[in-house]
JSON list of C-alpha atoms in Angstrom, two decimals:
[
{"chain": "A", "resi": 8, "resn": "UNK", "atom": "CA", "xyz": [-37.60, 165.26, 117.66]},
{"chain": "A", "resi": 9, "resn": "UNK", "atom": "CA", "xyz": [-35.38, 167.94, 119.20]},
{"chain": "A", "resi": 10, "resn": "UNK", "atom": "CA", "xyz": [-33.01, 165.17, 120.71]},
{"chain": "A", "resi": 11, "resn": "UNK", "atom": "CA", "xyz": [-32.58, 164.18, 117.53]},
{"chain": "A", "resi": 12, "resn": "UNK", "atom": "CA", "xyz": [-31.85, 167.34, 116.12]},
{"chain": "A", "resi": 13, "resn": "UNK", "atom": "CA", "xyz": [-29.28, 167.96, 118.43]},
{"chain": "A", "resi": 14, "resn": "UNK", "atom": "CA", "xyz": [-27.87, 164.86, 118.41]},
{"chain": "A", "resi": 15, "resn": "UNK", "atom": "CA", "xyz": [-26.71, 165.25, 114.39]},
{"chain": "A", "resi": 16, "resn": "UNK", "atom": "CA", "xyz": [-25.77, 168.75, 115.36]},
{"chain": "A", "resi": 17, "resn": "UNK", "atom": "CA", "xyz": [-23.48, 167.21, 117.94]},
{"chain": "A", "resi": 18, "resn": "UNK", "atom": "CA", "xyz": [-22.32, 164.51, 116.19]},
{"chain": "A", "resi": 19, "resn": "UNK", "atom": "CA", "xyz": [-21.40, 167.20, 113.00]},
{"chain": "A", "resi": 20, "resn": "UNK", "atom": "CA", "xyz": [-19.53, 169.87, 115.29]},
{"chain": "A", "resi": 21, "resn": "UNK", "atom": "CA", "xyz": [-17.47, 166.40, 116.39]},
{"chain": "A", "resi": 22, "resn": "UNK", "atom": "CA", "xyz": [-16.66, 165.36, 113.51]},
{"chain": "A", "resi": 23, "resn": "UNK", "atom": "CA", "xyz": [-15.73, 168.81, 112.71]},
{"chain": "A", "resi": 24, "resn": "UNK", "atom": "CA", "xyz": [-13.67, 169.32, 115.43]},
{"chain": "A", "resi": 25, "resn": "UNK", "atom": "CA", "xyz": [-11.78, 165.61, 114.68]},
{"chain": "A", "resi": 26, "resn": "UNK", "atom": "CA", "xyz": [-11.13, 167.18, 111.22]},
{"chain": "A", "resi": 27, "resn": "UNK", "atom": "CA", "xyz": [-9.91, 170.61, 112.13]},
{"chain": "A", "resi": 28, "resn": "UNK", "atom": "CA", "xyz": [-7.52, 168.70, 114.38]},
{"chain": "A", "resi": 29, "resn": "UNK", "atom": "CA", "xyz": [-6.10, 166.13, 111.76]},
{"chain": "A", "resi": 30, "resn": "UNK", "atom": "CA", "xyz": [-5.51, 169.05, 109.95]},
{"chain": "A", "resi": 31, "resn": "UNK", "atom": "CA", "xyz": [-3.83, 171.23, 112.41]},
{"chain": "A", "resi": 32, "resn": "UNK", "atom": "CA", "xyz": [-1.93, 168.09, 112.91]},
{"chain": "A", "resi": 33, "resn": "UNK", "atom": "CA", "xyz": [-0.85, 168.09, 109.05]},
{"chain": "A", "resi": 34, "resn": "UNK", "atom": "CA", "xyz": [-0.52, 171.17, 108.81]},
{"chain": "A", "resi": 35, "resn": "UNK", "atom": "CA", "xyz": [2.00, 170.96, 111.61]},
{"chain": "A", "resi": 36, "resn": "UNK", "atom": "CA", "xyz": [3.92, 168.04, 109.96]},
{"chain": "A", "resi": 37, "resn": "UNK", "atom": "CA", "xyz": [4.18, 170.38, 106.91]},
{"chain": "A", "resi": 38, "resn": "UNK", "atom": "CA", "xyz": [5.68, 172.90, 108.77]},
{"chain": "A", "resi": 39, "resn": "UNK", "atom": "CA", "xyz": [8.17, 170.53, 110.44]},
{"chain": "A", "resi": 40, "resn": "UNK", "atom": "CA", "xyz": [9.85, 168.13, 107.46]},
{"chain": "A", "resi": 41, "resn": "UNK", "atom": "CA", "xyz": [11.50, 166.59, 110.21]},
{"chain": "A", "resi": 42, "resn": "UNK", "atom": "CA", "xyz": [8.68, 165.13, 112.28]},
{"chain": "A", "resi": 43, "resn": "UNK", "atom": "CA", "xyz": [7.83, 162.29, 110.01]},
{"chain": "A", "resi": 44, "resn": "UNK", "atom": "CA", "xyz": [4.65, 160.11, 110.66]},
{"chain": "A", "resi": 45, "resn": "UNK", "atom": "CA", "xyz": [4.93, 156.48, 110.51]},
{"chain": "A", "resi": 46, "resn": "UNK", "atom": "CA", "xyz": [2.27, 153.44, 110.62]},
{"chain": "A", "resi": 47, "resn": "UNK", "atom": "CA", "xyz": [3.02, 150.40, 111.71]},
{"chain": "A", "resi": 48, "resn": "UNK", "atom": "CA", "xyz": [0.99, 147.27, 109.60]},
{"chain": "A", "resi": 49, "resn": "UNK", "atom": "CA", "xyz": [0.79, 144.00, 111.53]},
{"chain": "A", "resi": 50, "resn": "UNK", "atom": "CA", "xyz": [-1.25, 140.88, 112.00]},
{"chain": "A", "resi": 51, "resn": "UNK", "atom": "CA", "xyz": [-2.74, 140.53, 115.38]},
{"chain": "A", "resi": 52, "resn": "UNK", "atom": "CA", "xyz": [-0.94, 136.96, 115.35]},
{"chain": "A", "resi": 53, "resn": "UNK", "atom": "CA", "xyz": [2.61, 139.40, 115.54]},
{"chain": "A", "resi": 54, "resn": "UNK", "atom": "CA", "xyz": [1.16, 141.46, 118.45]},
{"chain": "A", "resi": 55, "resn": "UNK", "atom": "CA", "xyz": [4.11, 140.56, 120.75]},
{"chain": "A", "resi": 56, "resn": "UNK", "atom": "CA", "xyz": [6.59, 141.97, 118.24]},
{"chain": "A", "resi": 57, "resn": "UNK", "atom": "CA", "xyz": [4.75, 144.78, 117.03]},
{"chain": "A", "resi": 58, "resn": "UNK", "atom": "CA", "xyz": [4.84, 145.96, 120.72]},
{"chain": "A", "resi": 59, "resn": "UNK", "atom": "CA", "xyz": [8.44, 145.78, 121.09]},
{"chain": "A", "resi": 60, "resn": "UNK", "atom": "CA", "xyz": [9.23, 147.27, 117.91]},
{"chain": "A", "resi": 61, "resn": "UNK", "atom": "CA", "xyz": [6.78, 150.42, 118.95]},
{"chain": "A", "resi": 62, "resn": "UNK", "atom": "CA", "xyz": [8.53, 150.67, 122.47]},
{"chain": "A", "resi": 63, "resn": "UNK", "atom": "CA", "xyz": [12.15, 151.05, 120.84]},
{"chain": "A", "resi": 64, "resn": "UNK", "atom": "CA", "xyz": [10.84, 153.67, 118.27]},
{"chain": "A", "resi": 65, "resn": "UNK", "atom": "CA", "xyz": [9.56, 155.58, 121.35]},
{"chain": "A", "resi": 66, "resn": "UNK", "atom": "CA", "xyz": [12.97, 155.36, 123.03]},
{"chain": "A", "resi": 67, "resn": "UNK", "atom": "CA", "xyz": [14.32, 156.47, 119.92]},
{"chain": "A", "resi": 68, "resn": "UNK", "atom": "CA", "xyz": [11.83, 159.35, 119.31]},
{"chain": "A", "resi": 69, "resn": "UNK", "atom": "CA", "xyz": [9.23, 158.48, 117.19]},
{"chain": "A", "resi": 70, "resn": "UNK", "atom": "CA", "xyz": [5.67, 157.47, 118.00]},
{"chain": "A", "resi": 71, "resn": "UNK", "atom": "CA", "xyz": [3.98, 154.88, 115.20]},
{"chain": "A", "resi": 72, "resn": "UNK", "atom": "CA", "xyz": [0.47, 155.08, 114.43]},
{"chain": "A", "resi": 73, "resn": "UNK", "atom": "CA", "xyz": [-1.51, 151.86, 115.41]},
{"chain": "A", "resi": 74, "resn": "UNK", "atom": "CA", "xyz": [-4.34, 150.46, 115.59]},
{"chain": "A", "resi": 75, "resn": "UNK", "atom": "CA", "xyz": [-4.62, 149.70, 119.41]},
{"chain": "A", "resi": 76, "resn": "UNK", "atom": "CA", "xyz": [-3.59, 153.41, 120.24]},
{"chain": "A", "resi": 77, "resn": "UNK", "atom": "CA", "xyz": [-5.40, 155.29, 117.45]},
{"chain": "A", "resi": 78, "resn": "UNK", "atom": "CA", "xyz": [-8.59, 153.71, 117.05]},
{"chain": "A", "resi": 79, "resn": "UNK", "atom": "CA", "xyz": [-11.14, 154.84, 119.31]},
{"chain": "A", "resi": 80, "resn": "UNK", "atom": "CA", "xyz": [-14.51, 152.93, 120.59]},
{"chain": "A", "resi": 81, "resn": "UNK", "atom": "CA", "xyz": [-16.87, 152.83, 117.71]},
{"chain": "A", "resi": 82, "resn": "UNK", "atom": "CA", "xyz": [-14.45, 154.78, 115.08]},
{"chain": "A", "resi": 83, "resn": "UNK", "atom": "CA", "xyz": [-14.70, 153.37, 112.22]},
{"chain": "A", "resi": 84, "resn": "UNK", "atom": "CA", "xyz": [-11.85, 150.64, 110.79]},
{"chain": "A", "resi": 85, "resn": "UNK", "atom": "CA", "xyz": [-12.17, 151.02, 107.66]},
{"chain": "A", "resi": 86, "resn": "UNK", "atom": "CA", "xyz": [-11.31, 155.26, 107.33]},
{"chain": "A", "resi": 87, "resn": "UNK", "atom": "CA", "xyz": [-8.38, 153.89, 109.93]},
{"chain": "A", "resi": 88, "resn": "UNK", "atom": "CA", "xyz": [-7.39, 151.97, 107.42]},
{"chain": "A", "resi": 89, "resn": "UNK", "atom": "CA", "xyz": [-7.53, 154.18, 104.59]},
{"chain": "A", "resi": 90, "resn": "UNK", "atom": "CA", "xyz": [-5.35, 156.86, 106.68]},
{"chain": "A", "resi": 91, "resn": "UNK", "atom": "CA", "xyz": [-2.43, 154.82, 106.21]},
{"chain": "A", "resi": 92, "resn": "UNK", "atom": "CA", "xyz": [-2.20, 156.65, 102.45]},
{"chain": "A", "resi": 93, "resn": "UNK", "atom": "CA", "xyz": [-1.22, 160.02, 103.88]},
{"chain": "A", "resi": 94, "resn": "UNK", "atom": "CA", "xyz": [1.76, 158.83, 105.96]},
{"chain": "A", "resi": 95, "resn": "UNK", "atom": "CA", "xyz": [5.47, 159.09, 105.30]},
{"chain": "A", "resi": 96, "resn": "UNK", "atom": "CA", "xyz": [6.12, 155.73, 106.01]},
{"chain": "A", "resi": 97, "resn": "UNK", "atom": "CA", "xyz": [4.93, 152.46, 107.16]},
{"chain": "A", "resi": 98, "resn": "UNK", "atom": "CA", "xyz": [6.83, 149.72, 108.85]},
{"chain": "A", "resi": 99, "resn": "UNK", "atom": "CA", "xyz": [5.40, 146.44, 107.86]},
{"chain": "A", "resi": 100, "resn": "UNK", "atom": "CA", "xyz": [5.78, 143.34, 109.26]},
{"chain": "A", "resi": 101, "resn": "UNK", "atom": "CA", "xyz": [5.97, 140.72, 107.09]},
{"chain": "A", "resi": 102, "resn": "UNK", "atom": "CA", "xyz": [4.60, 137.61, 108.28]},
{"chain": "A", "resi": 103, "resn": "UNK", "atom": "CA", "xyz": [2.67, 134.41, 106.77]},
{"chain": "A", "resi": 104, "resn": "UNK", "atom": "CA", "xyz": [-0.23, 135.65, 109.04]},
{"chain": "A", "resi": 105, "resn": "UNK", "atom": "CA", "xyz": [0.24, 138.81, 107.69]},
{"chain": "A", "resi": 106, "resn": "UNK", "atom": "CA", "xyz": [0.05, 137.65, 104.10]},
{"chain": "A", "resi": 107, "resn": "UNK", "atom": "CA", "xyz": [-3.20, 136.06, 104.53]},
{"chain": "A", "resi": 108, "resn": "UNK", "atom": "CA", "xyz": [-5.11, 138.64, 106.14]},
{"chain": "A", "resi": 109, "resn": "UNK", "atom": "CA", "xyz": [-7.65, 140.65, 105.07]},
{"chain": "A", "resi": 110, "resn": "UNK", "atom": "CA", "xyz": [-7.74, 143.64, 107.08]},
{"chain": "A", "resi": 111, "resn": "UNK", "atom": "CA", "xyz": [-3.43, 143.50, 106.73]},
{"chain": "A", "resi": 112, "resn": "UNK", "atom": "CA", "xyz": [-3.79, 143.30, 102.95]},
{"chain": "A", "resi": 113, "resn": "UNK", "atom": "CA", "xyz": [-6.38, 145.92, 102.81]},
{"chain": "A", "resi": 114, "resn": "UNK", "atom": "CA", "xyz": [-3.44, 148.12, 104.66]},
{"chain": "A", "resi": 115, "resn": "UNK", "atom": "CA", "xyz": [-1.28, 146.93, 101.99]},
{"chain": "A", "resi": 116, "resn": "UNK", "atom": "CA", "xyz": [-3.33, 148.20, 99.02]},
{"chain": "A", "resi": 117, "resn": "UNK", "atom": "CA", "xyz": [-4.43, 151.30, 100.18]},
{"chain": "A", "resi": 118, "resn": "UNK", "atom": "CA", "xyz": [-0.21, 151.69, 100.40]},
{"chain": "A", "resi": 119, "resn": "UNK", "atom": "CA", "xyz": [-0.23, 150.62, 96.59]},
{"chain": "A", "resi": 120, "resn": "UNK", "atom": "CA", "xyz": [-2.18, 153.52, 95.40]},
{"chain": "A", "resi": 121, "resn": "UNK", "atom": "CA", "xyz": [0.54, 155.88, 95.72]},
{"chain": "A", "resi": 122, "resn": "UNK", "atom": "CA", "xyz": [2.72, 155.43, 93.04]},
{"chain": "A", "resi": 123, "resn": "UNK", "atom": "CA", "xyz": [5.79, 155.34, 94.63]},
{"chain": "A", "resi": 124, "resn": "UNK", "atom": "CA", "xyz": [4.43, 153.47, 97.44]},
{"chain": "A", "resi": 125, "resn": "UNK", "atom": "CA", "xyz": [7.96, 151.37, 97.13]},
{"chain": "A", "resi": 126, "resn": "UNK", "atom": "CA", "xyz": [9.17, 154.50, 99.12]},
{"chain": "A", "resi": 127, "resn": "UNK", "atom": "CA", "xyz": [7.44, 154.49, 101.66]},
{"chain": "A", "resi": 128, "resn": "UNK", "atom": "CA", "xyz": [7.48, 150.81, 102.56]},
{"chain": "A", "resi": 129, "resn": "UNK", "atom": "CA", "xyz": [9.89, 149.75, 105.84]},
{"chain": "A", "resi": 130, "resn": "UNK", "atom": "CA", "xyz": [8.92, 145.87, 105.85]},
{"chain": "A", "resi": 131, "resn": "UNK", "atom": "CA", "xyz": [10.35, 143.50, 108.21]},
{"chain": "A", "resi": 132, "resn": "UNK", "atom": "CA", "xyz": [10.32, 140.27, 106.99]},
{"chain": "A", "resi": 133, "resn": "UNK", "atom": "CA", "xyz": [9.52, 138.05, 110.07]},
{"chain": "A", "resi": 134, "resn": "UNK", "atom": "CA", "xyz": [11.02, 134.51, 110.09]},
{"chain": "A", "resi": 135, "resn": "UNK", "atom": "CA", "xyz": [10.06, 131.90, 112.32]},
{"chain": "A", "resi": 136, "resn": "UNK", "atom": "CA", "xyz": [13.14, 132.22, 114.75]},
{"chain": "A", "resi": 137, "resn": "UNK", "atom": "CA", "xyz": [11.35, 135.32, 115.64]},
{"chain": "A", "resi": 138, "resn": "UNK", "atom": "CA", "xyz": [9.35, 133.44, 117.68]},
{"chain": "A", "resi": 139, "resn": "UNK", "atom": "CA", "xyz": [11.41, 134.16, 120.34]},
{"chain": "A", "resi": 140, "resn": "UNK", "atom": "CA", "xyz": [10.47, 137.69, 121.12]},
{"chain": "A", "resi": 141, "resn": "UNK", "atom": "CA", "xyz": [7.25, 136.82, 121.73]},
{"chain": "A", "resi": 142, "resn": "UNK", "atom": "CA", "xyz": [6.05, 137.50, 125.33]},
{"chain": "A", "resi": 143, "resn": "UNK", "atom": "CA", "xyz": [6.58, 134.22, 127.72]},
{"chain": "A", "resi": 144, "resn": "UNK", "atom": "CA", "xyz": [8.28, 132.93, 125.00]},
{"chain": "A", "resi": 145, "resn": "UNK", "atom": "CA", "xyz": [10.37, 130.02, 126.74]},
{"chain": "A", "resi": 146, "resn": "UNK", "atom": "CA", "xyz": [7.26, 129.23, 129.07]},
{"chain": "A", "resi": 147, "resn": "UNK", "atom": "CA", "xyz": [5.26, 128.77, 125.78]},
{"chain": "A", "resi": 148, "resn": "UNK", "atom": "CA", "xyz": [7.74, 126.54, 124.27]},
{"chain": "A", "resi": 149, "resn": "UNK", "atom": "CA", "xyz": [7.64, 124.33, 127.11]},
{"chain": "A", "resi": 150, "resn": "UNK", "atom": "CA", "xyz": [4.21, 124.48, 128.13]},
{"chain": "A", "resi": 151, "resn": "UNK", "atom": "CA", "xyz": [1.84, 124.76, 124.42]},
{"chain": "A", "resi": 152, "resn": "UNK", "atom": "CA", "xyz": [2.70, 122.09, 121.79]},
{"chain": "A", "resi": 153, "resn": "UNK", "atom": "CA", "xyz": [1.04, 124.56, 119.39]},
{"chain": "A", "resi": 154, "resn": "UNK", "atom": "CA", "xyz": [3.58, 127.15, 119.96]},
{"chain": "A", "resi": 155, "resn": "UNK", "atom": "CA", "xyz": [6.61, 124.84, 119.03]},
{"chain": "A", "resi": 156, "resn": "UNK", "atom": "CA", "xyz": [4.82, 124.57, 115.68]},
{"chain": "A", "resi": 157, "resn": "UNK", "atom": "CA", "xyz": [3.56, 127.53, 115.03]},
{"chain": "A", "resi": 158, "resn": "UNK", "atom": "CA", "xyz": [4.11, 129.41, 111.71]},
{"chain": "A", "resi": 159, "resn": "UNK", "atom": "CA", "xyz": [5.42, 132.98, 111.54]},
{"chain": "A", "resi": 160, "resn": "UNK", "atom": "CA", "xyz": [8.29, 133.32, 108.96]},
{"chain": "A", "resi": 161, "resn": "UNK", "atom": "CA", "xyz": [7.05, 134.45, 105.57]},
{"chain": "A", "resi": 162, "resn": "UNK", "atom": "CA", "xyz": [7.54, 132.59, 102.74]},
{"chain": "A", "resi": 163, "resn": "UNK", "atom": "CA", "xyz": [8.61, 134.95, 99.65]},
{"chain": "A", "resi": 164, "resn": "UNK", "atom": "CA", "xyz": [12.06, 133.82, 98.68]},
{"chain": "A", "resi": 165, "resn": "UNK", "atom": "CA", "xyz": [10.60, 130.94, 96.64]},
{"chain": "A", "resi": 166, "resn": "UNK", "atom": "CA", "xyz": [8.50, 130.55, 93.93]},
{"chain": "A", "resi": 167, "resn": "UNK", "atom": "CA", "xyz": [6.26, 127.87, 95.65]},
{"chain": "A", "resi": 168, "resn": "UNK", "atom": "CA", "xyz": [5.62, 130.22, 98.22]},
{"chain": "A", "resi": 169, "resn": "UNK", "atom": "CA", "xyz": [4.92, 133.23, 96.56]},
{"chain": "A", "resi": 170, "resn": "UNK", "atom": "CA", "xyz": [2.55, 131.07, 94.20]},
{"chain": "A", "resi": 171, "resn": "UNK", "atom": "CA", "xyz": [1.21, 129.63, 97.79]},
{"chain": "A", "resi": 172, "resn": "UNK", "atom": "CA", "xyz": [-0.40, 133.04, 98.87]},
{"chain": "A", "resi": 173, "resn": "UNK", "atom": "CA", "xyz": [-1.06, 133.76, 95.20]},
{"chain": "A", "resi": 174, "resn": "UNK", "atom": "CA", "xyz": [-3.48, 130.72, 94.99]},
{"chain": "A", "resi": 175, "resn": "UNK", "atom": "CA", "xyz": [-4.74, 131.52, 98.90]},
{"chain": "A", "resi": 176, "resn": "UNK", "atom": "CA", "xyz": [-6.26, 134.85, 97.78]},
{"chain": "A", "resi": 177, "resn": "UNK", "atom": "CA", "xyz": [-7.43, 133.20, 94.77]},
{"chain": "A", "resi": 178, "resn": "UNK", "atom": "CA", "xyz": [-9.37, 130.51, 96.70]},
{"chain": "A", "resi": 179, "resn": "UNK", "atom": "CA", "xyz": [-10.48, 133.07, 98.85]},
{"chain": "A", "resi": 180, "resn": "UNK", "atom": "CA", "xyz": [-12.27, 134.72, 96.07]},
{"chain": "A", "resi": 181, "resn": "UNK", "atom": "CA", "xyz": [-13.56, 131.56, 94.31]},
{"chain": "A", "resi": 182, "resn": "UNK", "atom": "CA", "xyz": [-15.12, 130.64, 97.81]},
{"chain": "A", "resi": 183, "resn": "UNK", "atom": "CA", "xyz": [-17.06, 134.12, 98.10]},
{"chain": "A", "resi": 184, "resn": "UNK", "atom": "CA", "xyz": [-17.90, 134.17, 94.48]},
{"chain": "A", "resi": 185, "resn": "UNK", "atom": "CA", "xyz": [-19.80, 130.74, 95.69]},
{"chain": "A", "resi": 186, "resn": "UNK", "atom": "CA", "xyz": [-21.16, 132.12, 98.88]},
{"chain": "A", "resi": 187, "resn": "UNK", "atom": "CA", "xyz": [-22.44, 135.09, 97.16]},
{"chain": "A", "resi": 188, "resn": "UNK", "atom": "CA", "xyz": [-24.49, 133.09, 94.65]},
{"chain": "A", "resi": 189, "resn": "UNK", "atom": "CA", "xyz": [-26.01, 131.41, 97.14]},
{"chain": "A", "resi": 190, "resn": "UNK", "atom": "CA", "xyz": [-28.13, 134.14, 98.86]},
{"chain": "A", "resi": 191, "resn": "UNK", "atom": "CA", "xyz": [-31.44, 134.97, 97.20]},
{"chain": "A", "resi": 192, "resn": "UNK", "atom": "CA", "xyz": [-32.05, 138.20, 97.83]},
{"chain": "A", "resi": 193, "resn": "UNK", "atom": "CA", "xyz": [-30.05, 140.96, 95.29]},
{"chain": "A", "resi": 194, "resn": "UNK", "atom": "CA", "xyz": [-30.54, 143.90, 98.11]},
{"chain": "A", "resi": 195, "resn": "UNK", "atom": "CA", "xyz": [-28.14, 141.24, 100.74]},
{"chain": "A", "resi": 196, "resn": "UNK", "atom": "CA", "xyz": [-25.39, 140.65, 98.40]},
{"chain": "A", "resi": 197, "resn": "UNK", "atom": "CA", "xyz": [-24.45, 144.29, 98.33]},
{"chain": "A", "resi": 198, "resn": "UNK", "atom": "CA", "xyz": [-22.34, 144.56, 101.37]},
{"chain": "A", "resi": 199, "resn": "UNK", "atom": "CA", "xyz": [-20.59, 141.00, 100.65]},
{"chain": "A", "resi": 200, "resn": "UNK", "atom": "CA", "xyz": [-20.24, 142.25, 96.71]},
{"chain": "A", "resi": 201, "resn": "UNK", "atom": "CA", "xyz": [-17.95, 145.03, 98.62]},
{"chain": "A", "resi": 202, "resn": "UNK", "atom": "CA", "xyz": [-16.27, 142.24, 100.16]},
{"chain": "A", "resi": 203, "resn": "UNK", "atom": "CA", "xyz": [-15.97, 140.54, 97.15]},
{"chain": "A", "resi": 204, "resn": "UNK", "atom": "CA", "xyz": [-14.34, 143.40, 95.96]},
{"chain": "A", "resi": 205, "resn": "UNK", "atom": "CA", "xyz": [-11.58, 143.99, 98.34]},
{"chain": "A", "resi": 206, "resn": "UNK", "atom": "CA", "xyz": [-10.35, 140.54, 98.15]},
{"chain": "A", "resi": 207, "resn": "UNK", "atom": "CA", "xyz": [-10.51, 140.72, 94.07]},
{"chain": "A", "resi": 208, "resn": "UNK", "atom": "CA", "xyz": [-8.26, 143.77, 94.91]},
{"chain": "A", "resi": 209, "resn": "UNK", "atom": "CA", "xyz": [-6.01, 141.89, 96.80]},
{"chain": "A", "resi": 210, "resn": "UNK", "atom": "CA", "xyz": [-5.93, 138.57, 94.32]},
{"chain": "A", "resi": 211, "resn": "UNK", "atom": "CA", "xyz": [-5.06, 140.92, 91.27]},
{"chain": "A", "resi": 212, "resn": "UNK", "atom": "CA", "xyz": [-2.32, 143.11, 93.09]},
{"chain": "A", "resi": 213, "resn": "UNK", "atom": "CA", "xyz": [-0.23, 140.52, 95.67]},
{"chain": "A", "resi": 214, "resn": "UNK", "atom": "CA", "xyz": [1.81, 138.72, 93.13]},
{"chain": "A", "resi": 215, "resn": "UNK", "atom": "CA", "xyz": [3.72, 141.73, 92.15]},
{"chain": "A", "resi": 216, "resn": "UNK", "atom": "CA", "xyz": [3.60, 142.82, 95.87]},
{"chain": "A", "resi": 217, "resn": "UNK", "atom": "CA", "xyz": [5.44, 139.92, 96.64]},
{"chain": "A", "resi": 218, "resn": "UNK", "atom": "CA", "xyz": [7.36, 140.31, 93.83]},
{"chain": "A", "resi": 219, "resn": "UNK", "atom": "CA", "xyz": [8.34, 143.48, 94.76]},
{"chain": "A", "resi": 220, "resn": "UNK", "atom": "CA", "xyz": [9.12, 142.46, 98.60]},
{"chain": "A", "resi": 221, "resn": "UNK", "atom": "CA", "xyz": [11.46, 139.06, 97.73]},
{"chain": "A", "resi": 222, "resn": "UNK", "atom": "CA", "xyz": [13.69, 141.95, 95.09]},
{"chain": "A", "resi": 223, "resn": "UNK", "atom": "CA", "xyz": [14.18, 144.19, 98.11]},
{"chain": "A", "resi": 224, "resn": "UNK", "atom": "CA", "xyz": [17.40, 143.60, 100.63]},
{"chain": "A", "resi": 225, "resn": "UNK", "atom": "CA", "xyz": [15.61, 143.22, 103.59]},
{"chain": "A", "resi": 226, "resn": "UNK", "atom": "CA", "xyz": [17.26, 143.22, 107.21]},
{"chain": "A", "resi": 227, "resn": "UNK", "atom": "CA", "xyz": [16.49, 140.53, 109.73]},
{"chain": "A", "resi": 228, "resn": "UNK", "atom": "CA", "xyz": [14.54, 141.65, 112.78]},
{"chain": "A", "resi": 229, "resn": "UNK", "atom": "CA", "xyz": [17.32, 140.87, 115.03]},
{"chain": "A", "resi": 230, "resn": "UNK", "atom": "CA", "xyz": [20.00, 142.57, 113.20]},
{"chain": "A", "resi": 231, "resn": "UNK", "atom": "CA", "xyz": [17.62, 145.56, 113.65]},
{"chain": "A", "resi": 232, "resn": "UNK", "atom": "CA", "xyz": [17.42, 145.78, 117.41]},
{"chain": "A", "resi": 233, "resn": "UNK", "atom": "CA", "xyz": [21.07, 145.43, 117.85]},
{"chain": "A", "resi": 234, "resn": "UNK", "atom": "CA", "xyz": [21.70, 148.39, 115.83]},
{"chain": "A", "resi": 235, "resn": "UNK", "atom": "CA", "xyz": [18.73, 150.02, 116.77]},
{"chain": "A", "resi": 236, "resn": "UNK", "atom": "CA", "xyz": [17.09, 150.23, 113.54]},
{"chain": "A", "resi": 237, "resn": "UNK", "atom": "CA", "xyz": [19.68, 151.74, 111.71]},
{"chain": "A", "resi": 238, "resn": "UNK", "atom": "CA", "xyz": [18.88, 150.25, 108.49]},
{"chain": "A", "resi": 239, "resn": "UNK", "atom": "CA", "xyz": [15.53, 151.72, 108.96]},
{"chain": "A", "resi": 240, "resn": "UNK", "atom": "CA", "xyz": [16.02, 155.38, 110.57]},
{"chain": "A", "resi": 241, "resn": "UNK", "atom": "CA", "xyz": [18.68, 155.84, 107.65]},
{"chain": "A", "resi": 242, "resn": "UNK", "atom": "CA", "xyz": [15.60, 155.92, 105.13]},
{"chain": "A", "resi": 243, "resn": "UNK", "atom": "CA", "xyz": [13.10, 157.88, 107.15]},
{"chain": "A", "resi": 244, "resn": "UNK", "atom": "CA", "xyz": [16.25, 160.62, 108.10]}
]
């Protein structure tokens, strides 16, 4: 019993402690316009790139939050996730894996509930060529038939692609709808009814997301390393 006693009161001077800092941290942000914080939102598929772009923004100055740096063991996702809201700006990299995950999406509309997210948004729209700064690159070409073929470049600047990851999320909801049915018990739909619900979130919002990205000039990721983000540091300076 007293183990467990102290174990809460452990675990709530933590959490405390976690909190006072992330406010210190604010607080300190507040006190300095200039030191701007900045989340990078990428698909695991885009790792490669998402590493390079993070190294030149700490030669430049600026450390991004991400995932693989911020998250610790057993934190929580999810609240990681939902951090992404009190940032300045988030670089997002625009891929077709991108557009079709979940967790990337999520990222996406927690960004939408500000309403003048459109601000804070630095996407890079990734395009297949872009292949090429991925890690081993020419070895991969040579040696992994899949890797020739593989899809990266996002496809927003038509209408059949736009409508493509329109009717993706709305297959993905049909499909849970179905699964959802299926289980017997009401008590063990209630976590995939959350589900259910993030994905509805994303199936209602993407179209004018998309909508939204294919109006914007955007800057090829090329052009942006040889000019060292320019196009980029120009709106977060």
């Amino acid at each position: 019993f007293n183990n467990e006693v102290v174990k809460h009161l452990v675990d709530y001077i933590r959490e405390y402690l976690e909190d006072l800092i992330i406010d210190i941290d604010d607080q300190a942000i507040k006190d300095d316009p200039s030191k701007k914080r900045i989340f990078i939102s990428y698909s695991w598929a885009n790792k490669d790139i998402a590493d390079l772009i993070d190294d030149d923004f700490q030669k430049l100055g600026y450390i991004l939050t991400r995932d693989e740096r911020d998250i610790r063991y057993k934190d929580s996702i999810k609240e990681f996730m939902q951090k992404i809201g009190k940032h300045d700006y988030v670089i997002m990299l625009i891929s077709d894996n991108y557009l079709k995950s979940e967790n990337c999406m999520y990222e996406v509309m927690e960004v939408m509930r500000d309403r003048e997210y459109k601000k804070k948004i630095l996407m890079i729209i990734l395009k297949d060529e872009d292949k090429k700064f991925y890690k081993n690159h020419e070895n991969l070409m040579i040696e992994d038939p899949e890797f020739n073929g593989l899809k990266v470049g996002a496809e927003i600047y038509s209408s059949s692609g736009r409508i493509g990851y329109t009717e993706y999320w709305e297959t993905r909801e049909a499909d849970m709808v179905n699964q959802i049915n299926r289980i017997q018990t009401d008590i063990n739909k209630i976590q995939p009814l959350k589900e259910l619900k993030r994905i509805k979130n994303i199936s209602s919002n993407i179209a004018d997301f998309l909508d939204g990205l294919q109006d914007w000039k955007a800057v090829p990721l090329q052009a942006l390393i040889e000019t060292n983000y320019a196009e980029i540091l120009n709106c977060i300076e």
